[in-house]
Amino acid sequence: MVGIIAAMDVEIQALKKRMTCVDEKVIKNIEFTTGKLSGVDVVLCKSGIGKVYAAISTTILIDEFKPDYLINIGSAGSLKSNIRVGSVVIPRVIAHHDCDVPGWPKGFDQDKRAYKADESLLNVAYKLKDDNTYFDPMVSGDSFIYLKSQTTKILEDYNEAGCCEMEGASV
């Protein structure tokens, strides 16, 4: 089974419409939809916005459904000019940009607050990519990033980041 997590309805509706054998369940106020997607058993989870909701939802999804793989999907803000609306960004690594602990290193090449993607899933994604698919590092934080000063600060510490979003590092 594959677990797919998204924060908002709008991020999972297209997948729900393509599913067959659908069953919906609410556990601890979190929505889960099980069924088949292209013949594969999946469970979709609408986590809610932010790292806390993502962590809670991920824990419940793993405990209740025991997926073989877990995929986080959704919207993100671009930090690079070549990544535009409609681009697909698959992070090779994702880090908490808003975790500030004295003595912990910043950047993607460390293990205190950065998490690498599963190589087998990346290999599948590489085979399916097109000209609008990017494999860039990504950052995650609990703030909506919309000011130039915010992106400047993020890029000072995570200069390779392609996007910023709000749940992925917690998943």
mmCIF file of C-alpha atoms in Angstrom:
data_model
loop_
_atom_site.group_PDB
_atom_site.id
_atom_site.type_symbol
_atom_site.label_atom_id
_atom_site.label_comp_id
_atom_site.label_asym_id
_atom_site.label_seq_id
_atom_site.Cartn_x
_atom_site.Cartn_y
_atom_site.Cartn_z
ATOM 1 C CA MET A 1 0.000 0.000 0.000
ATOM 2 C CA VAL A 2 1.082 3.559 -0.730
ATOM 3 C CA GLY A 3 0.200 6.379 1.648
ATOM 4 C CA ILE A 4 -0.284 9.796 0.072
ATOM 5 C CA ILE A 5 -0.533 12.851 2.303
ATOM 6 C CA ALA A 6 -1.651 16.352 1.343
ATOM 7 C CA ALA A 7 -2.593 19.282 3.552
ATOM 8 C CA MET A 8 -5.717 20.467 1.749
ATOM 9 C CA ASP A 9 -8.672 19.061 -0.176
ATOM 10 C CA VAL A 10 -7.651 20.879 -3.345
ATOM 11 C CA GLU A 11 -4.349 18.955 -3.292
ATOM 12 C CA ILE A 12 -5.954 15.492 -3.235
ATOM 13 C CA GLN A 13 -9.244 15.929 -5.116
ATOM 14 C CA ALA A 14 -7.839 14.925 -8.529
ATOM 15 C CA LEU A 15 -6.464 11.688 -7.059
ATOM 16 C CA LYS A 16 -9.734 10.939 -5.254
ATOM 17 C CA LYS A 17 -11.651 11.287 -8.524
ATOM 18 C CA ARG A 18 -9.407 8.671 -10.158
ATOM 19 C CA MET A 19 -9.717 6.146 -7.338
ATOM 20 C CA THR A 20 -11.853 3.004 -7.388
ATOM 21 C CA CYS A 21 -13.119 0.858 -4.499
ATOM 22 C CA VAL A 22 -13.242 3.996 -2.370
ATOM 23 C CA ASP A 23 -13.842 3.935 1.380
ATOM 24 C CA GLU A 24 -13.657 7.043 3.540
ATOM 25 C CA LYS A 25 -12.796 7.088 7.221
ATOM 26 C CA VAL A 26 -12.190 9.823 9.804
ATOM 27 C CA ILE A 27 -9.737 9.044 12.598
ATOM 28 C CA LYS A 28 -9.061 11.700 15.247
ATOM 29 C CA ASN A 29 -10.642 14.360 12.951
ATOM 30 C CA ILE A 30 -8.285 13.460 10.073
ATOM 31 C CA GLU A 31 -9.753 12.295 6.756
ATOM 32 C CA PHE A 32 -8.442 9.091 5.157
ATOM 33 C CA THR A 33 -9.604 7.663 1.832
ATOM 34 C CA THR A 34 -8.610 4.122 0.868
ATOM 35 C CA GLY A 35 -8.990 2.509 -2.532
ATOM 36 C CA LYS A 36 -7.146 1.747 -5.718
ATOM 37 C CA LEU A 37 -5.320 4.193 -7.944
ATOM 38 C CA SER A 38 -4.090 2.734 -11.243
ATOM 39 C CA GLY A 39 -4.506 -0.715 -9.704
ATOM 40 C CA VAL A 40 -2.386 0.103 -6.635
ATOM 41 C CA ASP A 41 -3.770 0.073 -3.087
ATOM 42 C CA VAL A 42 -3.536 3.601 -1.690
ATOM 43 C CA VAL A 43 -4.631 5.589 1.302
ATOM 44 C CA LEU A 44 -5.032 9.335 0.862
ATOM 45 C CA CYS A 45 -4.778 11.536 3.917
ATOM 46 C CA LYS A 46 -5.848 15.153 4.234
ATOM 47 C CA SER A 47 -3.571 16.216 7.079
ATOM 48 C CA GLY A 48 -4.345 19.870 7.554
ATOM 49 C CA ILE A 49 -1.891 22.734 7.143
ATOM 50 C CA GLY A 50 1.425 22.892 8.981
ATOM 51 C CA LYS A 51 4.111 20.649 10.416
ATOM 52 C CA VAL A 52 2.212 19.626 13.552
ATOM 53 C CA TYR A 53 -0.841 18.413 11.629
ATOM 54 C CA ALA A 54 1.451 16.663 9.147
ATOM 55 C CA ALA A 55 3.334 14.824 11.903
ATOM 56 C CA ILE A 56 0.151 13.747 13.689
ATOM 57 C CA SER A 57 -1.478 12.600 10.444
ATOM 58 C CA THR A 58 1.627 10.709 9.355
ATOM 59 C CA THR A 59 1.770 8.876 12.669
ATOM 60 C CA ILE A 60 -1.885 7.857 12.479
ATOM 61 C CA LEU A 61 -1.553 6.829 8.821
ATOM 62 C CA ILE A 62 1.431 4.594 9.584
ATOM 63 C CA ASP A 63 -0.177 3.089 12.712
ATOM 64 C CA GLU A 64 -3.561 2.418 11.114
ATOM 65 C CA PHE A 65 -2.704 1.545 7.493
ATOM 66 C CA LYS A 66 0.971 0.434 7.583
ATOM 67 C CA PRO A 67 1.902 1.704 4.089
ATOM 68 C CA ASP A 68 4.981 0.422 2.276
ATOM 69 C CA TYR A 69 5.701 3.908 0.951
ATOM 70 C CA LEU A 70 4.689 7.388 2.007
ATOM 71 C CA ILE A 71 4.439 10.286 -0.444
ATOM 72 C CA ASN A 72 3.732 13.911 0.462
ATOM 73 C CA ILE A 73 2.077 15.973 -2.281
ATOM 74 C CA GLY A 74 0.834 19.520 -2.524
ATOM 75 C CA SER A 75 1.616 23.078 -3.379
ATOM 76 C CA ALA A 76 4.879 24.878 -2.674
ATOM 77 C CA GLY A 77 6.353 28.290 -3.330
ATOM 78 C CA SER A 78 9.197 28.576 -5.799
ATOM 79 C CA LEU A 79 12.569 29.899 -4.689
ATOM 80 C CA LYS A 80 14.070 29.680 -8.212
ATOM 81 C CA SER A 81 13.059 31.528 -11.365
ATOM 82 C CA ASN A 82 12.903 28.373 -13.519
ATOM 83 C CA ILE A 83 10.347 26.705 -11.222
ATOM 84 C CA ARG A 84 6.937 28.086 -12.141
ATOM 85 C CA VAL A 85 3.265 27.414 -11.432
ATOM 86 C CA GLY A 86 2.546 23.906 -12.699
ATOM 87 C CA SER A 87 6.110 22.661 -12.281
ATOM 88 C CA VAL A 88 6.646 19.377 -10.446
ATOM 89 C CA VAL A 89 9.388 19.503 -7.831
ATOM 90 C CA ILE A 90 10.534 16.246 -6.268
ATOM 91 C CA PRO A 91 12.891 16.880 -3.368
ATOM 92 C CA ARG A 92 16.018 14.750 -3.126
ATOM 93 C CA VAL A 93 16.282 16.145 0.391
ATOM 94 C CA ILE A 94 14.040 18.322 2.541
ATOM 95 C CA ALA A 95 14.942 20.373 5.604
ATOM 96 C CA HIS A 96 13.199 22.379 8.323
ATOM 97 C CA HIS A 97 14.253 25.961 7.521
ATOM 98 C CA ASP A 98 12.675 27.279 10.710
ATOM 99 C CA CYS A 99 14.408 24.955 13.169
ATOM 100 C CA ASP A 100 17.035 27.080 14.888
ATOM 101 C CA VAL A 101 19.063 25.146 17.454
ATOM 102 C CA PRO A 102 22.415 26.585 18.558
ATOM 103 C CA GLY A 103 25.242 24.340 17.403
ATOM 104 C CA TRP A 104 23.226 22.522 14.752
ATOM 105 C CA PRO A 105 24.484 23.002 11.203
ATOM 106 C CA LYS A 106 22.300 24.527 8.500
ATOM 107 C CA GLY A 107 22.026 23.368 4.924
ATOM 108 C CA PHE A 108 21.056 20.100 3.302
ATOM 109 C CA ASP A 109 24.223 18.108 3.958
ATOM 110 C CA GLN A 110 23.557 17.228 7.594
ATOM 111 C CA ASP A 111 21.267 14.935 9.547
ATOM 112 C CA LYS A 112 19.917 17.110 12.340
ATOM 113 C CA ARG A 113 17.064 18.686 10.388
ATOM 114 C CA ALA A 114 17.342 17.403 6.801
ATOM 115 C CA TYR A 115 15.825 14.192 5.439
ATOM 116 C CA LYS A 116 16.772 12.394 2.237
ATOM 117 C CA ALA A 117 14.181 10.922 -0.103
ATOM 118 C CA ASP A 118 13.984 7.177 -0.646
ATOM 119 C CA GLU A 119 16.326 6.244 -3.509
ATOM 120 C CA SER A 120 13.961 3.618 -4.974
ATOM 121 C CA LEU A 121 11.140 6.170 -5.216
ATOM 122 C CA LEU A 122 13.496 8.764 -6.704
ATOM 123 C CA ASN A 123 14.556 6.229 -9.359
ATOM 124 C CA VAL A 124 10.916 5.700 -10.346
ATOM 125 C CA ALA A 125 10.364 9.469 -10.522
ATOM 126 C CA TYR A 126 13.495 9.951 -12.678
ATOM 127 C CA LYS A 127 12.034 7.523 -15.232
ATOM 128 C CA LEU A 128 8.765 9.468 -15.390
ATOM 129 C CA LYS A 129 10.134 13.017 -15.442
ATOM 130 C CA ASP A 130 9.596 15.540 -18.205
ATOM 131 C CA ASP A 131 10.941 19.033 -18.945
ATOM 132 C CA ASN A 132 8.721 20.494 -16.215
ATOM 133 C CA THR A 133 10.033 18.182 -13.451
ATOM 134 C CA TYR A 134 12.792 19.279 -11.104
ATOM 135 C CA PHE A 135 14.750 17.310 -8.497
ATOM 136 C CA ASP A 136 15.774 20.138 -6.188
ATOM 137 C CA PRO A 137 16.198 20.257 -2.434
ATOM 138 C CA MET A 138 13.190 21.705 -0.624
ATOM 139 C CA VAL A 139 12.628 23.479 2.687
ATOM 140 C CA SER A 140 9.710 23.206 5.050
ATOM 141 C CA GLY A 141 8.482 25.576 7.745
ATOM 142 C CA ASP A 142 5.435 26.696 9.666
ATOM 143 C CA SER A 143 5.113 30.112 8.026
ATOM 144 C CA PHE A 144 3.601 31.152 4.730
ATOM 145 C CA ILE A 145 6.585 32.615 2.857
ATOM 146 C CA TYR A 146 5.627 35.700 0.853
ATOM 147 C CA LEU A 147 8.161 38.428 1.635
ATOM 148 C CA LYS A 148 11.470 38.919 -0.160
ATOM 149 C CA SER A 149 13.191 39.145 3.246
ATOM 150 C CA GLN A 150 11.886 35.655 4.090
ATOM 151 C CA THR A 151 13.141 34.081 0.862
ATOM 152 C CA THR A 152 16.477 35.883 1.223
ATOM 153 C CA LYS A 153 16.953 34.427 4.718
ATOM 154 C CA ILE A 154 15.998 30.919 3.597
ATOM 155 C CA LEU A 155 18.377 31.050 0.633
ATOM 156 C CA GLU A 156 21.234 32.279 2.867
ATOM 157 C CA ASP A 157 21.035 29.017 4.824
ATOM 158 C CA TYR A 158 19.651 26.695 2.104
ATOM 159 C CA ASN A 159 20.946 28.188 -1.147
ATOM 160 C CA GLU A 160 20.148 25.091 -3.225
ATOM 161 C CA ALA A 161 16.451 25.076 -2.247
ATOM 162 C CA GLY A 162 14.045 25.012 -5.160
ATOM 163 C CA CYS A 163 10.849 25.399 -3.148
ATOM 164 C CA CYS A 164 9.444 26.125 0.264
ATOM 165 C CA GLU A 165 6.390 24.431 1.721
ATOM 166 C CA MET A 166 4.807 23.721 5.098
ATOM 167 C CA GLU A 167 4.520 19.963 5.750
ATOM 168 C CA GLY A 168 7.096 17.802 3.950
ATOM 169 C CA ALA A 169 9.915 17.741 6.497
ATOM 170 C CA SER A 170 7.478 16.629 9.197
ATOM 171 C CA VAL A 171 6.137 13.798 7.062
#
